Amino acid sequence: MTVEANAKVNLSLEVYGRRDDGYHELRSVVLPIGLADVLSIEPYKDGTVLSDTGYGEGDLIVRAARALQEACPPAAGLGAKVHVEKRIPVGGGLGGGSADAAAMLRALNEAWELCLSPERLAEIGATVGSDVPALVLAQHYRAPVLMEGRGERVRLLDADERASLPVGGKGGWMVLANPGISSSTAEVYARCTPREGRPSVRFDASAAPVNDLQAAACAFHPEIATALAALMVAGASGAMMSGSGSTVFGFADDSSSASRIAAAMAAVGCRAWTTT
Ligand code: C5P
């Protein structure tokens, strides 16, 4: 079977203090986007899981399959062989590896006939990586997700919250631009100054987008700051970094202005995509 592993952008990302487990407390709105890797999955023998990414045992695709086998003993004897067509930039803040893991969980749930709910798959995904639960729900429902805790507490935004999100033009057109550098999530978190206190009890979906990792990432990789400025000059409405970078994004009124902005970003040396 062939499945798309959609990437995400963080429309907002609030970072609070470090927890006892070393991870930061977060509150983030995660939007699924059209940019996706493509996973081709075939059945394989004796519980063996193989992927051709070349990432070895750290491969999030293999780890996702193992987590599923551990959570569902009947799956322990089932295997899979995966070919990945990589389109999402690596170290780009678009959740590429986590998107692959989320898609793998969803695909194997079907291929191995496990009948687990997306919410259960999200729980299993939390053992694989912080962004995996949000991506399981975002890919499944094709809708914005609120992610909290380390990333393990996820829920879909309700209709009122979705309607009040500050997401630009009607068609949801967006331009992504990657300045060609890979940003290390752990390094950026280590350099970020977290907010005081805890997330407010009530989540306000209409709040202005903010990414608390952006200042630290821009200080470490000035190319990100340059890309943000170029995106504004090119005419995007708003420009923000996604996740821990290095990809930046902004909204466009329609598909033709998105294409114009993407061309301007390519002209200043970024890899650029239009998406919704
Ligand atoms: O969970 P994941 O492997 O994606 O996290 C990568 C790194 O990002 C962690 O090792 C940690 O340094 C940082 N991180 C964090 N707090 C989170 C999520 C990630 O500090 N909530």
PDB file of C-alpha atoms and ligand atoms in Angstrom:
ATOM      1  CA  MET A   1       0.000   0.000   0.000  1.00  0.00           C
ATOM      2  CA  THR A   2       1.065   3.588  -0.640  1.00  0.00           C
ATOM      3  CA  VAL A   3       0.280   6.327   1.867  1.00  0.00           C
ATOM      4  CA  GLU A   4       1.011  10.035   2.156  1.00  0.00           C
ATOM      5  CA  ALA A   5       2.730  11.257   5.314  1.00  0.00           C
ATOM      6  CA  ASN A   6       1.610  14.867   5.555  1.00  0.00           C
ATOM      7  CA  ALA A   7       3.896  17.386   7.234  1.00  0.00           C
ATOM      8  CA  LYS A   8       2.764  20.105   9.664  1.00  0.00           C
ATOM      9  CA  VAL A   9       3.407  23.704  10.532  1.00  0.00           C
ATOM     10  CA  ASN A  10       3.044  25.062  14.045  1.00  0.00           C
ATOM     11  CA  LEU A  11       0.679  27.999  13.807  1.00  0.00           C
ATOM     12  CA  SER A  12       1.720  28.845  17.354  1.00  0.00           C
ATOM     13  CA  LEU A  13       4.262  27.284  19.696  1.00  0.00           C
ATOM     14  CA  GLU A  14       4.431  28.344  23.343  1.00  0.00           C
ATOM     15  CA  VAL A  15       7.318  26.869  25.352  1.00  0.00           C
ATOM     16  CA  TYR A  16       7.093  26.715  29.162  1.00  0.00           C
ATOM     17  CA  GLY A  17       9.506  25.358  31.777  1.00  0.00           C
ATOM     18  CA  ARG A  18      11.384  22.064  31.639  1.00  0.00           C
ATOM     19  CA  ARG A  19       9.693  19.076  33.190  1.00  0.00           C
ATOM     20  CA  ASP A  20      11.292  16.438  35.381  1.00  0.00           C
ATOM     21  CA  ASP A  21      11.745  14.228  32.286  1.00  0.00           C
ATOM     22  CA  GLY A  22      13.885  16.962  30.638  1.00  0.00           C
ATOM     23  CA  TYR A  23      11.248  17.884  28.027  1.00  0.00           C
ATOM     24  CA  HIS A  24       9.574  21.294  27.914  1.00  0.00           C
ATOM     25  CA  GLU A  25       5.910  21.875  28.617  1.00  0.00           C
ATOM     26  CA  LEU A  26       4.322  23.068  25.353  1.00  0.00           C
ATOM     27  CA  ARG A  27       1.133  24.460  23.930  1.00  0.00           C
ATOM     28  CA  SER A  28       0.988  24.430  20.142  1.00  0.00           C
ATOM     29  CA  VAL A  29      -1.527  24.531  17.318  1.00  0.00           C
ATOM     30  CA  VAL A  30      -0.459  22.033  14.662  1.00  0.00           C
ATOM     31  CA  LEU A  31      -1.830  22.399  11.120  1.00  0.00           C
ATOM     32  CA  PRO A  32      -1.513  19.520   8.622  1.00  0.00           C
ATOM     33  CA  ILE A  33      -0.240  20.711   5.231  1.00  0.00           C
ATOM     34  CA  GLY A  34      -0.257  19.320   1.697  1.00  0.00           C
ATOM     35  CA  LEU A  35       3.517  18.717   1.547  1.00  0.00           C
ATOM     36  CA  ALA A  36       4.032  15.001   2.261  1.00  0.00           C
ATOM     37  CA  ASP A  37       6.511  12.130   2.069  1.00  0.00           C
ATOM     38  CA  VAL A  38       5.221   9.003   0.324  1.00  0.00           C
ATOM     39  CA  LEU A  39       5.539   5.612   2.044  1.00  0.00           C
ATOM     40  CA  SER A  40       5.175   2.386   0.040  1.00  0.00           C
ATOM     41  CA  ILE A  41       4.623  -0.498   2.445  1.00  0.00           C
ATOM     42  CA  GLU A  42       4.736  -4.232   1.642  1.00  0.00           C
ATOM     43  CA  PRO A  43       4.111  -7.145   4.007  1.00  0.00           C
ATOM     44  CA  TYR A  44       7.325  -8.824   5.246  1.00  0.00           C
ATOM     45  CA  LYS A  45       8.249 -11.946   7.177  1.00  0.00           C
ATOM     46  CA  ASP A  46       8.466 -12.847  10.886  1.00  0.00           C
ATOM     47  CA  GLY A  47       7.884  -9.502  12.586  1.00  0.00           C
ATOM     48  CA  THR A  48      10.828  -7.939  10.734  1.00  0.00           C
ATOM     49  CA  VAL A  49      10.509  -4.235   9.861  1.00  0.00           C
ATOM     50  CA  LEU A  50      12.814  -2.758   7.241  1.00  0.00           C
ATOM     51  CA  SER A  51      12.975   0.797   5.926  1.00  0.00           C
ATOM     52  CA  ASP A  52      15.249   2.195   3.211  1.00  0.00           C
ATOM     53  CA  THR A  53      15.820   5.624   4.810  1.00  0.00           C
ATOM     54  CA  GLY A  54      19.262   4.557   5.996  1.00  0.00           C
ATOM     55  CA  TYR A  55      18.635   5.915   9.529  1.00  0.00           C
ATOM     56  CA  GLY A  56      19.116   2.457  11.105  1.00  0.00           C
ATOM     57  CA  GLU A  57      17.647   1.705  14.549  1.00  0.00           C
ATOM     58  CA  GLY A  58      16.916   5.404  15.202  1.00  0.00           C
ATOM     59  CA  ASP A  59      14.575   5.433  12.184  1.00  0.00           C
ATOM     60  CA  LEU A  60      11.226   6.737  13.449  1.00  0.00           C
ATOM     61  CA  ILE A  61       9.424   4.531  10.899  1.00  0.00           C
ATOM     62  CA  VAL A  62      10.962   1.384  12.377  1.00  0.00           C
ATOM     63  CA  ARG A  63      10.416   2.667  15.931  1.00  0.00           C
ATOM     64  CA  ALA A  64       6.731   3.325  15.156  1.00  0.00           C
ATOM     65  CA  ALA A  65       6.270  -0.235  13.881  1.00  0.00           C
ATOM     66  CA  ARG A  66       8.036  -1.654  16.970  1.00  0.00           C
ATOM     67  CA  ALA A  67       5.854   0.467  19.294  1.00  0.00           C
ATOM     68  CA  LEU A  68       2.775  -0.909  17.546  1.00  0.00           C
ATOM     69  CA  GLN A  69       4.049  -4.494  17.867  1.00  0.00           C
ATOM     70  CA  GLU A  70       4.688  -3.941  21.593  1.00  0.00           C
ATOM     71  CA  ALA A  71       1.263  -2.410  22.180  1.00  0.00           C
ATOM     72  CA  CYS A  72      -0.522  -5.157  20.184  1.00  0.00           C
ATOM     73  CA  PRO A  73       0.942  -8.628  20.835  1.00  0.00           C
ATOM     74  CA  PRO A  74      -0.852 -10.188  17.781  1.00  0.00           C
ATOM     75  CA  ALA A  75       1.200  -7.807  15.595  1.00  0.00           C
ATOM     76  CA  ALA A  76       4.517  -9.043  16.974  1.00  0.00           C
ATOM     77  CA  GLY A  77       4.785 -11.725  14.275  1.00  0.00           C
ATOM     78  CA  LEU A  78       3.827  -9.397  11.413  1.00  0.00           C
ATOM     79  CA  GLY A  79       6.447  -7.540   9.421  1.00  0.00           C
ATOM     80  CA  ALA A  80       6.714  -4.736   6.893  1.00  0.00           C
ATOM     81  CA  LYS A  81       9.147  -3.408   4.310  1.00  0.00           C
ATOM     82  CA  VAL A  82       8.977   0.327   3.610  1.00  0.00           C
ATOM     83  CA  HIS A  83      10.255   2.498   0.790  1.00  0.00           C
ATOM     84  CA  VAL A  84      10.188   6.240   1.536  1.00  0.00           C
ATOM     85  CA  GLU A  85      10.049   8.966  -1.080  1.00  0.00           C
ATOM     86  CA  LYS A  86      11.337  11.934   0.907  1.00  0.00           C
ATOM     87  CA  ARG A  87       9.858  15.322   0.021  1.00  0.00           C
ATOM     88  CA  ILE A  88       9.694  17.003   3.450  1.00  0.00           C
ATOM     89  CA  PRO A  89      13.034  18.718   4.229  1.00  0.00           C
ATOM     90  CA  VAL A  90      15.008  17.049   7.030  1.00  0.00           C
ATOM     91  CA  GLY A  91      15.707  19.265  10.089  1.00  0.00           C
ATOM     92  CA  GLY A  92      13.142  21.654   8.669  1.00  0.00           C
ATOM     93  CA  GLY A  93      10.657  22.040  11.545  1.00  0.00           C
ATOM     94  CA  LEU A  94       7.877  20.459   9.480  1.00  0.00           C
ATOM     95  CA  GLY A  95       7.834  17.228  11.494  1.00  0.00           C
ATOM     96  CA  GLY A  96       9.149  15.089   8.618  1.00  0.00           C
ATOM     97  CA  GLY A  97      10.366  12.086  10.628  1.00  0.00           C
ATOM     98  CA  SER A  98       7.322  12.261  12.912  1.00  0.00           C
ATOM     99  CA  ALA A  99       5.000  12.516   9.903  1.00  0.00           C
ATOM    100  CA  ASP A 100       6.515   9.285   8.552  1.00  0.00           C
ATOM    101  CA  ALA A 101       6.074   7.597  11.958  1.00  0.00           C
ATOM    102  CA  ALA A 102       2.450   8.763  12.202  1.00  0.00           C
ATOM    103  CA  ALA A 103       1.672   7.555   8.673  1.00  0.00           C
ATOM    104  CA  MET A 104       3.365   4.231   9.427  1.00  0.00           C
ATOM    105  CA  LEU A 105       1.193   3.713  12.543  1.00  0.00           C
ATOM    106  CA  ARG A 106      -1.946   4.527  10.555  1.00  0.00           C
ATOM    107  CA  ALA A 107      -0.977   2.320   7.604  1.00  0.00           C
ATOM    108  CA  LEU A 108       0.072  -0.699   9.697  1.00  0.00           C
ATOM    109  CA  ASN A 109      -3.116  -0.406  11.768  1.00  0.00           C
ATOM    110  CA  GLU A 110      -4.935  -1.045   8.490  1.00  0.00           C
ATOM    111  CA  ALA A 111      -2.518  -3.544   6.903  1.00  0.00           C
ATOM    112  CA  TRP A 112      -2.275  -5.609  10.091  1.00  0.00           C
ATOM    113  CA  GLU A 113      -6.048  -5.282  10.738  1.00  0.00           C
ATOM    114  CA  LEU A 114      -5.572  -4.021  14.302  1.00  0.00           C
ATOM    115  CA  CYS A 115      -8.708  -1.795  14.350  1.00  0.00           C
ATOM    116  CA  LEU A 116      -7.154   0.746  16.751  1.00  0.00           C
ATOM    117  CA  SER A 117      -8.695   4.230  16.944  1.00  0.00           C
ATOM    118  CA  PRO A 118      -6.624   7.266  15.841  1.00  0.00           C
ATOM    119  CA  GLU A 119      -6.643   8.347  19.517  1.00  0.00           C
ATOM    120  CA  ARG A 120      -5.060   5.017  20.571  1.00  0.00           C
ATOM    121  CA  LEU A 121      -2.516   5.273  17.746  1.00  0.00           C
ATOM    122  CA  ALA A 122      -1.670   8.793  18.993  1.00  0.00           C
ATOM    123  CA  GLU A 123      -1.045   7.359  22.494  1.00  0.00           C
ATOM    124  CA  ILE A 124       1.269   4.706  21.052  1.00  0.00           C
ATOM    125  CA  GLY A 125       2.970   7.402  18.934  1.00  0.00           C
ATOM    126  CA  ALA A 126       3.870   9.395  22.063  1.00  0.00           C
ATOM    127  CA  THR A 127       6.505   6.747  22.869  1.00  0.00           C
ATOM    128  CA  VAL A 128       8.136   7.397  19.457  1.00  0.00           C
ATOM    129  CA  GLY A 129       8.434  11.216  19.445  1.00  0.00           C
ATOM    130  CA  SER A 130       6.839  14.393  20.795  1.00  0.00           C
ATOM    131  CA  ASP A 131       5.235  15.430  17.469  1.00  0.00           C
ATOM    132  CA  VAL A 132       3.892  11.978  16.558  1.00  0.00           C
ATOM    133  CA  PRO A 133       0.547  12.089  18.482  1.00  0.00           C
ATOM    134  CA  ALA A 134      -0.410  15.468  16.951  1.00  0.00           C
ATOM    135  CA  LEU A 135       0.525  14.234  13.475  1.00  0.00           C
ATOM    136  CA  VAL A 136      -1.529  11.041  13.831  1.00  0.00           C
ATOM    137  CA  LEU A 137      -4.652  13.115  14.547  1.00  0.00           C
ATOM    138  CA  ALA A 138      -3.817  15.911  12.077  1.00  0.00           C
ATOM    139  CA  GLN A 139      -3.237  13.409   9.230  1.00  0.00           C
ATOM    140  CA  HIS A 140      -6.280  11.296  10.078  1.00  0.00           C
ATOM    141  CA  TYR A 141      -8.806  14.110  10.493  1.00  0.00           C
ATOM    142  CA  ARG A 142      -7.048  16.582   8.132  1.00  0.00           C
ATOM    143  CA  ALA A 143      -7.730  19.246  10.743  1.00  0.00           C
ATOM    144  CA  PRO A 144      -5.868  21.477  13.225  1.00  0.00           C
ATOM    145  CA  VAL A 145      -4.795  19.883  16.507  1.00  0.00           C
ATOM    146  CA  LEU A 146      -3.980  21.387  19.899  1.00  0.00           C
ATOM    147  CA  MET A 147      -0.873  19.769  21.359  1.00  0.00           C
ATOM    148  CA  GLU A 148       0.049  20.120  25.045  1.00  0.00           C
ATOM    149  CA  GLY A 149       2.283  18.589  27.704  1.00  0.00           C
ATOM    150  CA  ARG A 150       5.441  17.295  26.053  1.00  0.00           C
ATOM    151  CA  GLY A 151       3.264  16.637  23.003  1.00  0.00           C
ATOM    152  CA  GLU A 152       1.418  13.627  24.420  1.00  0.00           C
ATOM    153  CA  ARG A 153      -1.854  15.485  25.138  1.00  0.00           C
ATOM    154  CA  VAL A 154      -3.641  16.140  21.847  1.00  0.00           C
ATOM    155  CA  ARG A 155      -7.137  17.034  20.730  1.00  0.00           C
ATOM    156  CA  LEU A 156      -8.824  18.395  17.610  1.00  0.00           C
ATOM    157  CA  LEU A 157      -9.802  22.057  17.695  1.00  0.00           C
ATOM    158  CA  ASP A 158     -13.582  22.455  17.832  1.00  0.00           C
ATOM    159  CA  ALA A 159     -15.503  24.316  15.103  1.00  0.00           C
ATOM    160  CA  ASP A 160     -15.493  27.667  16.972  1.00  0.00           C
ATOM    161  CA  GLU A 161     -11.764  27.430  17.657  1.00  0.00           C
ATOM    162  CA  ARG A 162     -11.056  26.545  14.011  1.00  0.00           C
ATOM    163  CA  ALA A 163     -13.133  29.501  12.836  1.00  0.00           C
ATOM    164  CA  SER A 164     -11.182  31.922  15.023  1.00  0.00           C
ATOM    165  CA  LEU A 165      -7.683  30.762  13.994  1.00  0.00           C
ATOM    166  CA  PRO A 166      -5.641  33.576  12.438  1.00  0.00           C
ATOM    167  CA  VAL A 167      -4.871  31.707   9.186  1.00  0.00           C
ATOM    168  CA  GLY A 168      -4.850  34.322   6.421  1.00  0.00           C
ATOM    169  CA  GLY A 169      -6.778  34.040   3.128  1.00  0.00           C
ATOM    170  CA  LYS A 170      -9.917  31.961   2.547  1.00  0.00           C
ATOM    171  CA  GLY A 171      -8.327  29.116   0.585  1.00  0.00           C
ATOM    172  CA  GLY A 172      -5.724  28.656   3.329  1.00  0.00           C
ATOM    173  CA  TRP A 173      -2.900  29.198   0.825  1.00  0.00           C
ATOM    174  CA  MET A 174       0.522  29.186   2.380  1.00  0.00           C
ATOM    175  CA  VAL A 175       4.115  29.532   1.226  1.00  0.00           C
ATOM    176  CA  LEU A 176       6.875  27.506   2.874  1.00  0.00           C
ATOM    177  CA  ALA A 177      10.510  28.505   2.438  1.00  0.00           C
ATOM    178  CA  ASN A 178      13.533  26.588   3.633  1.00  0.00           C
ATOM    179  CA  PRO A 179      16.892  28.380   3.742  1.00  0.00           C
ATOM    180  CA  GLY A 180      18.774  25.121   3.088  1.00  0.00           C
ATOM    181  CA  ILE A 181      20.054  24.473   6.602  1.00  0.00           C
ATOM    182  CA  SER A 182      19.134  21.747   9.057  1.00  0.00           C
ATOM    183  CA  SER A 183      18.155  22.983  12.527  1.00  0.00           C
ATOM    184  CA  SER A 184      18.689  20.680  15.534  1.00  0.00           C
ATOM    185  CA  THR A 185      15.564  20.559  17.714  1.00  0.00           C
ATOM    186  CA  ALA A 186      17.542  19.736  20.876  1.00  0.00           C
ATOM    187  CA  GLU A 187      20.015  22.631  20.255  1.00  0.00           C
ATOM    188  CA  VAL A 188      17.218  25.146  19.691  1.00  0.00           C
ATOM    189  CA  TYR A 189      15.297  24.062  22.810  1.00  0.00           C
ATOM    190  CA  ALA A 190      18.517  24.304  24.822  1.00  0.00           C
ATOM    191  CA  ARG A 191      18.995  27.934  23.656  1.00  0.00           C
ATOM    192  CA  CYS A 192      15.390  29.048  24.132  1.00  0.00           C
ATOM    193  CA  THR A 193      14.257  31.035  27.185  1.00  0.00           C
ATOM    194  CA  PRO A 194      10.973  29.418  28.244  1.00  0.00           C
ATOM    195  CA  ARG A 195       7.962  31.385  29.487  1.00  0.00           C
ATOM    196  CA  GLU A 196       7.302  31.719  33.191  1.00  0.00           C
ATOM    197  CA  GLY A 197       4.415  29.793  34.723  1.00  0.00           C
ATOM    198  CA  ARG A 198       2.019  27.382  33.070  1.00  0.00           C
ATOM    199  CA  PRO A 199      -0.294  27.589  30.034  1.00  0.00           C
ATOM    200  CA  SER A 200      -3.522  29.491  30.794  1.00  0.00           C
ATOM    201  CA  VAL A 201      -6.432  27.233  31.719  1.00  0.00           C
ATOM    202  CA  ARG A 202      -8.459  28.418  28.741  1.00  0.00           C
ATOM    203  CA  PHE A 203      -6.926  28.029  25.289  1.00  0.00           C
ATOM    204  CA  ASP A 204      -7.524  31.087  23.087  1.00  0.00           C
ATOM    205  CA  ALA A 205      -7.490  30.029  19.411  1.00  0.00           C
ATOM    206  CA  SER A 206      -7.720  33.660  18.209  1.00  0.00           C
ATOM    207  CA  ALA A 207      -4.456  34.728  19.913  1.00  0.00           C
ATOM    208  CA  ALA A 208      -1.789  36.157  17.594  1.00  0.00           C
ATOM    209  CA  PRO A 209       0.562  33.405  16.324  1.00  0.00           C
ATOM    210  CA  VAL A 210       3.887  33.215  18.136  1.00  0.00           C
ATOM    211  CA  ASN A 211       6.758  30.736  18.098  1.00  0.00           C
ATOM    212  CA  ASP A 212       8.832  30.862  21.303  1.00  0.00           C
ATOM    213  CA  LEU A 213      11.683  28.965  19.595  1.00  0.00           C
ATOM    214  CA  GLN A 214      12.050  31.514  16.805  1.00  0.00           C
ATOM    215  CA  ALA A 215      14.382  34.012  18.528  1.00  0.00           C
ATOM    216  CA  ALA A 216      16.775  31.267  19.660  1.00  0.00           C
ATOM    217  CA  ALA A 217      16.775  29.593  16.226  1.00  0.00           C
ATOM    218  CA  CYS A 218      17.370  32.924  14.419  1.00  0.00           C
ATOM    219  CA  ALA A 219      20.266  33.781  16.746  1.00  0.00           C
ATOM    220  CA  PHE A 220      21.837  30.374  16.034  1.00  0.00           C
ATOM    221  CA  HIS A 221      21.021  30.338  12.290  1.00  0.00           C
ATOM    222  CA  PRO A 222      20.830  33.933  10.921  1.00  0.00           C
ATOM    223  CA  GLU A 223      19.657  32.421   7.586  1.00  0.00           C
ATOM    224  CA  ILE A 224      16.263  31.864   9.233  1.00  0.00           C
ATOM    225  CA  ALA A 225      15.929  35.563  10.141  1.00  0.00           C
ATOM    226  CA  THR A 226      16.893  36.474   6.574  1.00  0.00           C
ATOM    227  CA  ALA A 227      14.239  34.100   5.172  1.00  0.00           C
ATOM    228  CA  LEU A 228      11.571  35.570   7.492  1.00  0.00           C
ATOM    229  CA  ALA A 229      12.382  39.107   6.326  1.00  0.00           C
ATOM    230  CA  ALA A 230      12.391  38.012   2.654  1.00  0.00           C
ATOM    231  CA  LEU A 231       8.968  36.379   3.087  1.00  0.00           C
ATOM    232  CA  MET A 232       7.485  39.668   4.328  1.00  0.00           C
ATOM    233  CA  VAL A 233       9.142  41.620   1.504  1.00  0.00           C
ATOM    234  CA  ALA A 234       7.739  39.069  -0.993  1.00  0.00           C
ATOM    235  CA  GLY A 235       4.226  39.956   0.219  1.00  0.00           C
ATOM    236  CA  ALA A 236       3.236  37.141   2.601  1.00  0.00           C
ATOM    237  CA  SER A 237       0.747  38.114   5.269  1.00  0.00           C
ATOM    238  CA  GLY A 238       2.785  37.282   8.355  1.00  0.00           C
ATOM    239  CA  ALA A 239       5.968  35.235   8.466  1.00  0.00           C
ATOM    240  CA  MET A 240       6.797  32.679  11.121  1.00  0.00           C
ATOM    241  CA  MET A 241       9.145  29.806  11.691  1.00  0.00           C
ATOM    242  CA  SER A 242       7.657  26.313  12.035  1.00  0.00           C
ATOM    243  CA  GLY A 243       8.669  24.138  14.998  1.00  0.00           C
ATOM    244  CA  SER A 244      12.359  24.474  15.766  1.00  0.00           C
ATOM    245  CA  GLY A 245      13.098  25.633  12.180  1.00  0.00           C
ATOM    246  CA  SER A 246      14.589  25.989   9.699  1.00  0.00           C
ATOM    247  CA  THR A 247      11.461  26.320   7.500  1.00  0.00           C
ATOM    248  CA  VAL A 248       9.496  29.576   7.606  1.00  0.00           C
ATOM    249  CA  PHE A 249       5.945  30.082   6.348  1.00  0.00           C
ATOM    250  CA  GLY A 250       3.498  32.849   5.578  1.00  0.00           C
ATOM    251  CA  PHE A 251      -0.044  33.102   4.259  1.00  0.00           C
ATOM    252  CA  ALA A 252      -1.148  34.244   0.804  1.00  0.00           C
ATOM    253  CA  ASP A 253      -4.547  35.494  -0.405  1.00  0.00           C
ATOM    254  CA  ASP A 254      -4.865  32.940  -3.231  1.00  0.00           C
ATOM    255  CA  SER A 255      -2.942  30.407  -5.262  1.00  0.00           C
ATOM    256  CA  SER A 256      -1.466  32.901  -7.732  1.00  0.00           C
ATOM    257  CA  SER A 257      -0.093  35.209  -5.037  1.00  0.00           C
ATOM    258  CA  ALA A 258       1.281  32.107  -3.255  1.00  0.00           C
ATOM    259  CA  SER A 259       3.120  31.157  -6.486  1.00  0.00           C
ATOM    260  CA  ARG A 260       4.502  34.706  -6.847  1.00  0.00           C
ATOM    261  CA  ILE A 261       5.784  34.719  -3.269  1.00  0.00           C
ATOM    262  CA  ALA A 262       7.315  31.235  -3.686  1.00  0.00           C
ATOM    263  CA  ALA A 263       9.127  32.383  -6.849  1.00  0.00           C
ATOM    264  CA  ALA A 264      10.512  35.403  -4.957  1.00  0.00           C
ATOM    265  CA  MET A 265      11.762  33.094  -2.166  1.00  0.00           C
ATOM    266  CA  ALA A 266      13.394  30.744  -4.694  1.00  0.00           C
ATOM    267  CA  ALA A 267      15.117  33.785  -6.230  1.00  0.00           C
ATOM    268  CA  VAL A 268      16.808  34.511  -2.871  1.00  0.00           C
ATOM    269  CA  GLY A 269      18.092  30.914  -2.630  1.00  0.00           C
ATOM    270  CA  CYS A 270      15.393  29.190  -0.555  1.00  0.00           C
ATOM    271  CA  ARG A 271      13.617  25.947  -1.441  1.00  0.00           C
ATOM    272  CA  ALA A 272      10.020  27.105  -1.627  1.00  0.00           C
ATOM    273  CA  TRP A 273       6.639  25.373  -1.831  1.00  0.00           C
ATOM    274  CA  THR A 274       3.056  26.521  -2.068  1.00  0.00           C
ATOM    275  CA  THR A 275       0.573  24.467  -0.096  1.00  0.00           C
ATOM    276  CA  THR A 276      -2.732  24.680   1.729  1.00  0.00           C
TER     277      THR A 276
HETATM  278  O1  C5P B   1      10.569  13.989  21.208  1.00  0.00           O
HETATM  279  P1  C5P B   1      11.585  14.381  20.190  1.00  0.00           P
HETATM  280  O2  C5P B   1      12.625  13.317  19.979  1.00  0.00           O
HETATM  281  O3  C5P B   1      10.991  14.851  18.913  1.00  0.00           O
HETATM  282  O4  C5P B   1      12.355  15.647  20.795  1.00  0.00           O
HETATM  283  C1  C5P B   1      13.574  16.103  20.269  1.00  0.00           C
HETATM  284  C2  C5P B   1      14.244  17.036  21.262  1.00  0.00           C
HETATM  285  O5  C5P B   1      13.482  18.255  21.385  1.00  0.00           O
HETATM  286  C3  C5P B   1      14.293  16.514  22.685  1.00  0.00           C
HETATM  287  O6  C5P B   1      15.450  15.749  22.880  1.00  0.00           O
HETATM  288  C4  C5P B   1      14.324  17.796  23.516  1.00  0.00           C
HETATM  289  O7  C5P B   1      15.629  18.331  23.541  1.00  0.00           O
HETATM  290  C5  C5P B   1      13.470  18.744  22.694  1.00  0.00           C
HETATM  291  N1  C5P B   1      12.077  18.817  23.179  1.00  0.00           N
HETATM  292  C6  C5P B   1      11.792  19.437  24.385  1.00  0.00           C
HETATM  293  N2  C5P B   1      10.497  19.509  24.819  1.00  0.00           N
HETATM  294  C7  C5P B   1       9.481  18.990  24.069  1.00  0.00           C
HETATM  295  C8  C5P B   1       9.756  18.372  22.844  1.00  0.00           C
HETATM  296  C9  C5P B   1      11.067  18.292  22.413  1.00  0.00           C
HETATM  297  O8  C5P B   1      12.693  19.913  25.084  1.00  0.00           O
HETATM  298  N3  C5P B   1       8.233  19.087  24.538  1.00  0.00           N
END
